[in-house]
Amino acid sequence: MCEIFCFNSNTPKQVNKCLECFYEHSDEHPHGWGLATMQSDEFIIQKEPVKATCSKHLKDILSNPIVGKNVFAHIRLATVGEIISPNCHPFTEADDNNRSWMLIHNGTIFDYPELDKYKDKENGDTDSERILLYIIDKVNEFESAKGAPSTIKERFNLLAGIISDLSKNNKLNIMIYDGDLTYIHSNMRESLYYLKNDDGFLVASTPVNDDEDWKEVEMNKLFGLIDGNIVFESEEHDNEFIFTEFHEKAIEEFLKTVNQDGNDDQ
């Protein structure tokens, strides 16, 4: 599927070494890379539909210090959607109150018909982008009914319910950022880890340094991070994702089409 990474801290820190380690995993996730940093309250998004270790653009980026309080990265193994730039993570979208949202996803949505209506609205054709558009609609509905912008806590509670529902029968390792809060969720064993230290909070699909204090992210809960600390934690749901033969066959069939398209282009 994919790998995801985020760094969350109360002060800007340089994260080049962790990112370099993260992107080295792209041999098994060759269908694109993405990087998001926050600068002056704006997302700086860079991404390409090529293997990270083969990207001159990414090499140039990493040759300079990557410094930030909130940094997100993604490497893609496509399971839904073509290998094109609009399908590379991160995805961004603004809600009706001009709050910018960002999402990266490791997983596949096998069963959630409510996302289908966003196929004609998204820029690419991934299930991950549809998740973000769906969340934005739910936030807009909530704030319209309230008649005012939501508080951080209200947004967390809203997303806790959405993520719990979305995780039924679907792999939903996901990171979301709304400009205030970083949301972290995993529902598959041994697929997301975190490290809390003096520098801040690191979360990644696999550890990105040799520190022995990496721990598995607690499954089936949504966590909210601010300034390197967990400030919100949802109740636990029951939707652990267990990879089965059905899921494997579905992904294999998609990858066959990806490989065939690649051969046709040569």
Short mmCIF file of C-alpha atoms in Angstrom, two decimals:
data_model
loop_
_atom_site.label_atom_id
_atom_site.label_comp_id
_atom_site.label_asym_id
_atom_site.label_seq_id
_atom_site.Cartn_x
_atom_site.Cartn_y
_atom_site.Cartn_z
CA MET A 1 0.00 0.00 0.00
CA CYS A 2 1.84 3.15 1.17
CA GLU A 3 3.95 4.57 3.98
CA ILE A 4 3.22 7.75 5.90
CA PHE A 5 5.26 10.06 8.13
CA CYS A 6 4.70 13.11 10.29
CA PHE A 7 6.66 15.28 12.67
CA ASN A 8 4.86 17.43 15.23
CA SER A 9 6.67 19.79 17.63
CA ASN A 10 6.32 23.04 19.58
CA THR A 11 9.37 24.55 17.87
CA PRO A 12 10.72 24.21 14.33
CA LYS A 13 13.25 21.39 14.00
CA GLN A 14 15.28 20.00 11.12
CA VAL A 15 14.05 16.58 9.99
CA ASN A 16 16.25 15.78 6.96
CA LYS A 17 17.76 12.60 8.42
CA CYS A 18 14.37 11.12 9.25
CA LEU A 19 12.99 12.04 5.84
CA GLU A 20 15.99 10.57 4.04
CA CYS A 21 15.47 7.29 5.90
CA PHE A 22 11.74 7.38 5.17
CA TYR A 23 12.17 7.94 1.43
CA GLU A 24 14.71 5.11 1.22
CA HIS A 25 11.72 2.76 1.64
CA SER A 26 10.46 3.75 -1.80
CA ASP A 27 11.82 0.62 -3.52
CA GLU A 28 8.72 -1.10 -2.17
CA HIS A 29 6.55 2.00 -2.68
CA PRO A 30 7.61 3.26 -6.11
CA HIS A 31 4.51 5.03 -7.40
CA GLY A 32 5.11 8.54 -6.06
CA TRP A 33 6.29 10.69 -3.18
CA GLY A 34 4.99 13.74 -1.37
CA LEU A 35 6.16 16.26 1.20
CA ALA A 36 4.18 18.90 3.11
CA THR A 37 5.53 21.57 5.43
CA MET A 38 3.84 24.51 7.10
CA GLN A 39 5.38 27.93 6.40
CA SER A 40 3.69 31.19 7.47
CA ASP A 41 0.40 29.33 8.06
CA GLU A 42 0.41 27.96 4.49
CA PHE A 43 0.99 24.44 3.25
CA ILE A 44 4.01 23.99 1.03
CA ILE A 45 3.22 20.85 -0.97
CA GLN A 46 5.68 19.10 -3.27
CA LYS A 47 5.05 15.74 -4.91
CA GLU A 48 5.79 13.64 -7.99
CA PRO A 49 4.49 10.34 -9.45
CA VAL A 50 7.97 8.79 -9.50
CA LYS A 51 9.99 6.64 -7.11
CA ALA A 52 11.42 8.87 -4.38
CA THR A 53 14.96 7.56 -4.71
CA CYS A 54 14.88 8.32 -8.46
CA SER A 55 13.64 11.90 -8.09
CA LYS A 56 16.15 14.66 -8.79
CA HIS A 57 13.61 17.17 -7.49
CA LEU A 58 13.38 15.41 -4.12
CA LYS A 59 17.16 15.06 -3.96
CA ASP A 60 17.45 18.83 -4.46
CA ILE A 61 14.87 19.46 -1.73
CA LEU A 62 16.66 17.23 0.76
CA SER A 63 19.99 18.88 0.01
CA ASN A 64 18.67 21.89 1.93
CA PRO A 65 17.47 21.97 5.56
CA ILE A 66 13.84 20.87 6.00
CA VAL A 67 12.78 22.76 9.11
CA GLY A 68 9.29 22.91 10.60
CA LYS A 69 6.90 22.28 13.46
CA ASN A 70 4.58 20.25 11.24
CA VAL A 71 6.05 18.09 8.48
CA PHE A 72 4.29 15.29 6.60
CA ALA A 73 5.58 12.83 4.00
CA HIS A 74 4.20 9.98 1.89
CA ILE A 75 5.45 7.29 -0.46
CA ARG A 76 2.90 5.54 -2.58
CA LEU A 77 2.20 1.96 -3.58
CA ALA A 78 -0.89 2.42 -5.69
CA THR A 79 -3.96 0.34 -4.90
CA VAL A 80 -6.58 2.76 -6.26
CA GLY A 81 -5.94 5.36 -8.93
CA GLU A 82 -3.48 5.96 -11.76
CA ILE A 83 0.19 6.79 -11.26
CA ILE A 84 -0.13 10.51 -11.93
CA SER A 85 0.69 13.65 -9.95
CA PRO A 86 -2.92 14.41 -8.86
CA ASN A 87 -3.01 11.00 -7.16
CA CYS A 88 0.12 11.60 -5.10
CA HIS A 89 -0.33 12.51 -1.45
CA PRO A 90 -0.68 14.87 0.38
CA PHE A 91 -4.12 16.14 -0.61
CA THR A 92 -5.34 19.57 0.43
CA GLU A 93 -8.72 21.25 0.46
CA ALA A 94 -10.29 24.32 2.11
CA ASP A 95 -13.56 24.27 4.02
CA ASP A 96 -16.23 26.98 3.84
CA ASN A 97 -14.51 28.97 6.58
CA ASN A 98 -11.26 29.04 4.55
CA ARG A 99 -9.50 26.61 6.86
CA SER A 100 -6.98 24.54 4.90
CA TRP A 101 -6.94 20.77 5.47
CA MET A 102 -4.27 18.24 4.49
CA LEU A 103 -4.52 14.43 4.38
CA ILE A 104 -2.20 11.49 3.75
CA HIS A 105 -3.41 7.89 3.84
CA ASN A 106 -1.93 4.40 4.03
CA GLY A 107 -4.63 1.92 3.19
CA THR A 108 -7.51 1.14 0.89
CA ILE A 109 -11.23 1.82 1.08
CA PHE A 110 -12.89 -1.44 0.07
CA ASP A 111 -16.39 -0.65 1.28
CA TYR A 112 -17.81 2.85 1.79
CA PRO A 113 -20.40 3.79 -0.88
CA GLU A 114 -20.80 7.34 0.47
CA LEU A 115 -17.43 8.22 -1.06
CA ASP A 116 -18.58 7.35 -4.59
CA LYS A 117 -20.21 10.74 -5.21
CA TYR A 118 -16.80 12.41 -4.97
CA LYS A 119 -15.42 10.58 -8.00
CA ASP A 120 -16.64 13.40 -10.22
CA LYS A 121 -15.39 16.12 -7.87
CA GLU A 122 -11.82 15.04 -7.11
CA ASN A 123 -8.77 16.12 -9.07
CA GLY A 124 -7.41 12.58 -9.36
CA ASP A 125 -9.06 9.21 -8.89
CA THR A 126 -7.98 7.93 -5.47
CA ASP A 127 -10.09 6.79 -2.56
CA SER A 128 -7.81 8.88 -0.30
CA GLU A 129 -8.75 12.17 -1.93
CA ARG A 130 -12.41 11.22 -1.62
CA ILE A 131 -11.94 10.77 2.13
CA LEU A 132 -10.73 14.37 2.44
CA LEU A 133 -13.61 15.74 0.36
CA TYR A 134 -16.07 13.77 2.47
CA ILE A 135 -14.56 15.12 5.70
CA ILE A 136 -14.70 18.68 4.38
CA ASP A 137 -18.40 18.27 3.57
CA LYS A 138 -19.10 16.97 7.07
CA VAL A 139 -17.20 19.88 8.65
CA ASN A 140 -19.12 22.35 6.47
CA GLU A 141 -22.43 20.76 7.46
CA PHE A 142 -21.53 20.95 11.14
CA GLU A 143 -20.42 24.59 10.99
CA SER A 144 -23.43 25.60 8.90
CA ALA A 145 -25.78 24.07 11.47
CA LYS A 146 -23.83 25.73 14.30
CA GLY A 147 -23.79 29.07 12.51
CA ALA A 148 -20.16 29.63 13.51
CA PRO A 149 -16.71 28.07 13.03
CA SER A 150 -16.04 24.92 15.00
CA THR A 151 -13.70 24.76 17.96
CA ILE A 152 -10.68 22.47 17.91
CA LYS A 153 -12.43 20.07 20.28
CA GLU A 154 -15.60 20.05 18.17
CA ARG A 155 -13.58 19.20 15.06
CA PHE A 156 -11.81 16.39 16.88
CA ASN A 157 -15.08 14.90 18.10
CA LEU A 158 -16.57 15.19 14.62
CA LEU A 159 -13.60 13.46 12.99
CA ALA A 160 -13.53 10.76 15.66
CA GLY A 161 -17.01 9.71 14.58
CA ILE A 162 -16.23 9.97 10.87
CA ILE A 163 -12.99 7.97 11.14
CA SER A 164 -14.61 5.29 13.27
CA ASP A 165 -17.33 4.80 10.67
CA LEU A 166 -14.90 4.90 7.71
CA SER A 167 -12.68 2.26 9.30
CA LYS A 168 -15.30 -0.50 9.08
CA ASN A 169 -13.94 -3.11 6.61
CA ASN A 170 -11.29 -0.63 5.42
CA LYS A 171 -7.61 -0.05 6.18
CA LEU A 172 -7.40 3.47 7.53
CA ASN A 173 -3.96 4.48 8.66
CA ILE A 174 -4.32 8.20 8.21
CA MET A 175 -2.81 11.56 9.11
CA ILE A 176 -4.80 14.79 8.82
CA TYR A 177 -3.86 18.36 9.64
CA ASP A 178 -6.33 21.26 9.89
CA GLY A 179 -3.89 24.08 10.68
CA ASP A 180 -4.32 23.59 14.42
CA LEU A 181 -4.53 19.90 15.11
CA THR A 182 -2.76 16.83 13.72
CA TYR A 183 -5.01 13.77 13.65
CA ILE A 184 -3.49 10.27 13.76
CA HIS A 185 -5.35 6.97 13.32
CA SER A 186 -4.40 3.33 12.72
CA ASN A 187 -6.56 0.23 12.61
CA MET A 188 -4.06 -2.43 11.52
CA ARG A 189 -1.54 -4.14 13.78
CA GLU A 190 2.16 -3.39 13.41
CA SER A 191 1.63 -0.79 10.70
CA LEU A 192 2.18 2.56 12.45
CA TYR A 193 4.70 3.59 15.12
CA TYR A 194 5.54 6.69 17.16
CA LEU A 195 8.49 8.17 19.01
CA LYS A 196 8.09 10.89 21.65
CA ASN A 197 11.27 12.69 22.69
CA ASP A 198 12.63 16.17 23.41
CA ASP A 199 12.52 17.10 19.74
CA GLY A 200 8.81 16.39 19.39
CA PHE A 201 6.49 13.64 18.18
CA LEU A 202 7.42 11.39 15.23
CA VAL A 203 4.92 9.01 13.63
CA ALA A 204 5.77 6.68 10.75
CA SER A 205 4.77 3.40 9.14
CA THR A 206 8.17 2.03 10.12
CA PRO A 207 10.72 3.60 12.51
CA VAL A 208 12.97 6.14 10.76
CA ASN A 209 15.91 6.09 13.14
CA ASP A 210 17.70 3.70 15.50
CA ASP A 211 16.08 4.98 18.70
CA GLU A 212 14.93 2.04 20.82
CA ASP A 213 11.89 3.88 22.21
CA TRP A 214 9.65 3.54 19.16
CA LYS A 215 6.24 2.14 20.12
CA GLU A 216 3.27 0.91 18.12
CA VAL A 217 0.47 3.46 17.77
CA GLU A 218 -2.53 2.26 19.75
CA MET A 219 -5.07 0.92 17.29
CA ASN A 220 -8.68 1.92 16.75
CA LYS A 221 -8.38 5.34 18.36
CA LEU A 222 -8.07 8.82 16.93
CA PHE A 223 -5.35 10.97 18.49
CA GLY A 224 -5.02 14.75 18.29
CA LEU A 225 -1.54 16.30 18.50
CA ILE A 226 -0.52 19.90 19.14
CA ASP A 227 3.05 21.10 19.78
CA GLY A 228 4.43 17.59 20.16
CA ASN A 229 1.84 16.38 22.67
CA ILE A 230 -1.34 14.30 22.56
CA VAL A 231 -4.13 16.68 23.57
CA PHE A 232 -7.15 14.56 22.54
CA GLU A 233 -7.81 10.82 22.45
CA SER A 234 -11.04 9.23 21.24
CA GLU A 235 -12.79 6.20 22.61
CA GLU A 236 -11.73 2.89 21.07
CA HIS A 237 -13.80 1.45 18.22
CA ASP A 238 -14.01 -2.21 17.13
CA ASN A 239 -12.95 -1.90 13.49
CA GLU A 240 -9.54 -3.53 13.39
CA PHE A 241 -8.55 -4.19 9.79
CA ILE A 242 -7.27 -7.70 9.11
CA PHE A 243 -5.77 -8.28 5.68
CA THR A 244 -7.46 -11.28 4.03
CA GLU A 245 -7.18 -13.20 0.77
CA PHE A 246 -10.05 -11.10 -0.59
CA HIS A 247 -8.11 -7.88 -0.01
CA GLU A 248 -4.93 -9.37 -1.46
CA LYS A 249 -6.68 -10.45 -4.66
CA ALA A 250 -8.34 -7.05 -5.07
CA ILE A 251 -4.99 -5.28 -4.81
CA GLU A 252 -3.24 -7.80 -7.08
CA GLU A 253 -5.85 -7.22 -9.79
CA PHE A 254 -5.30 -3.48 -9.60
CA LEU A 255 -1.51 -3.81 -9.68
CA LYS A 256 -1.79 -5.94 -12.82
CA THR A 257 -3.48 -3.02 -14.56
CA VAL A 258 -0.78 -0.65 -13.30
CA ASN A 259 1.99 -2.89 -14.61
CA GLN A 260 0.20 -3.35 -17.92
CA ASP A 261 -0.18 0.40 -18.33
CA GLY A 262 3.52 0.81 -17.59
CA ASN A 263 4.42 -1.74 -20.24
CA ASP A 264 2.16 -0.05 -22.75
CA ASP A 265 3.97 3.23 -22.21
CA GLN A 266 7.40 1.76 -22.95
#
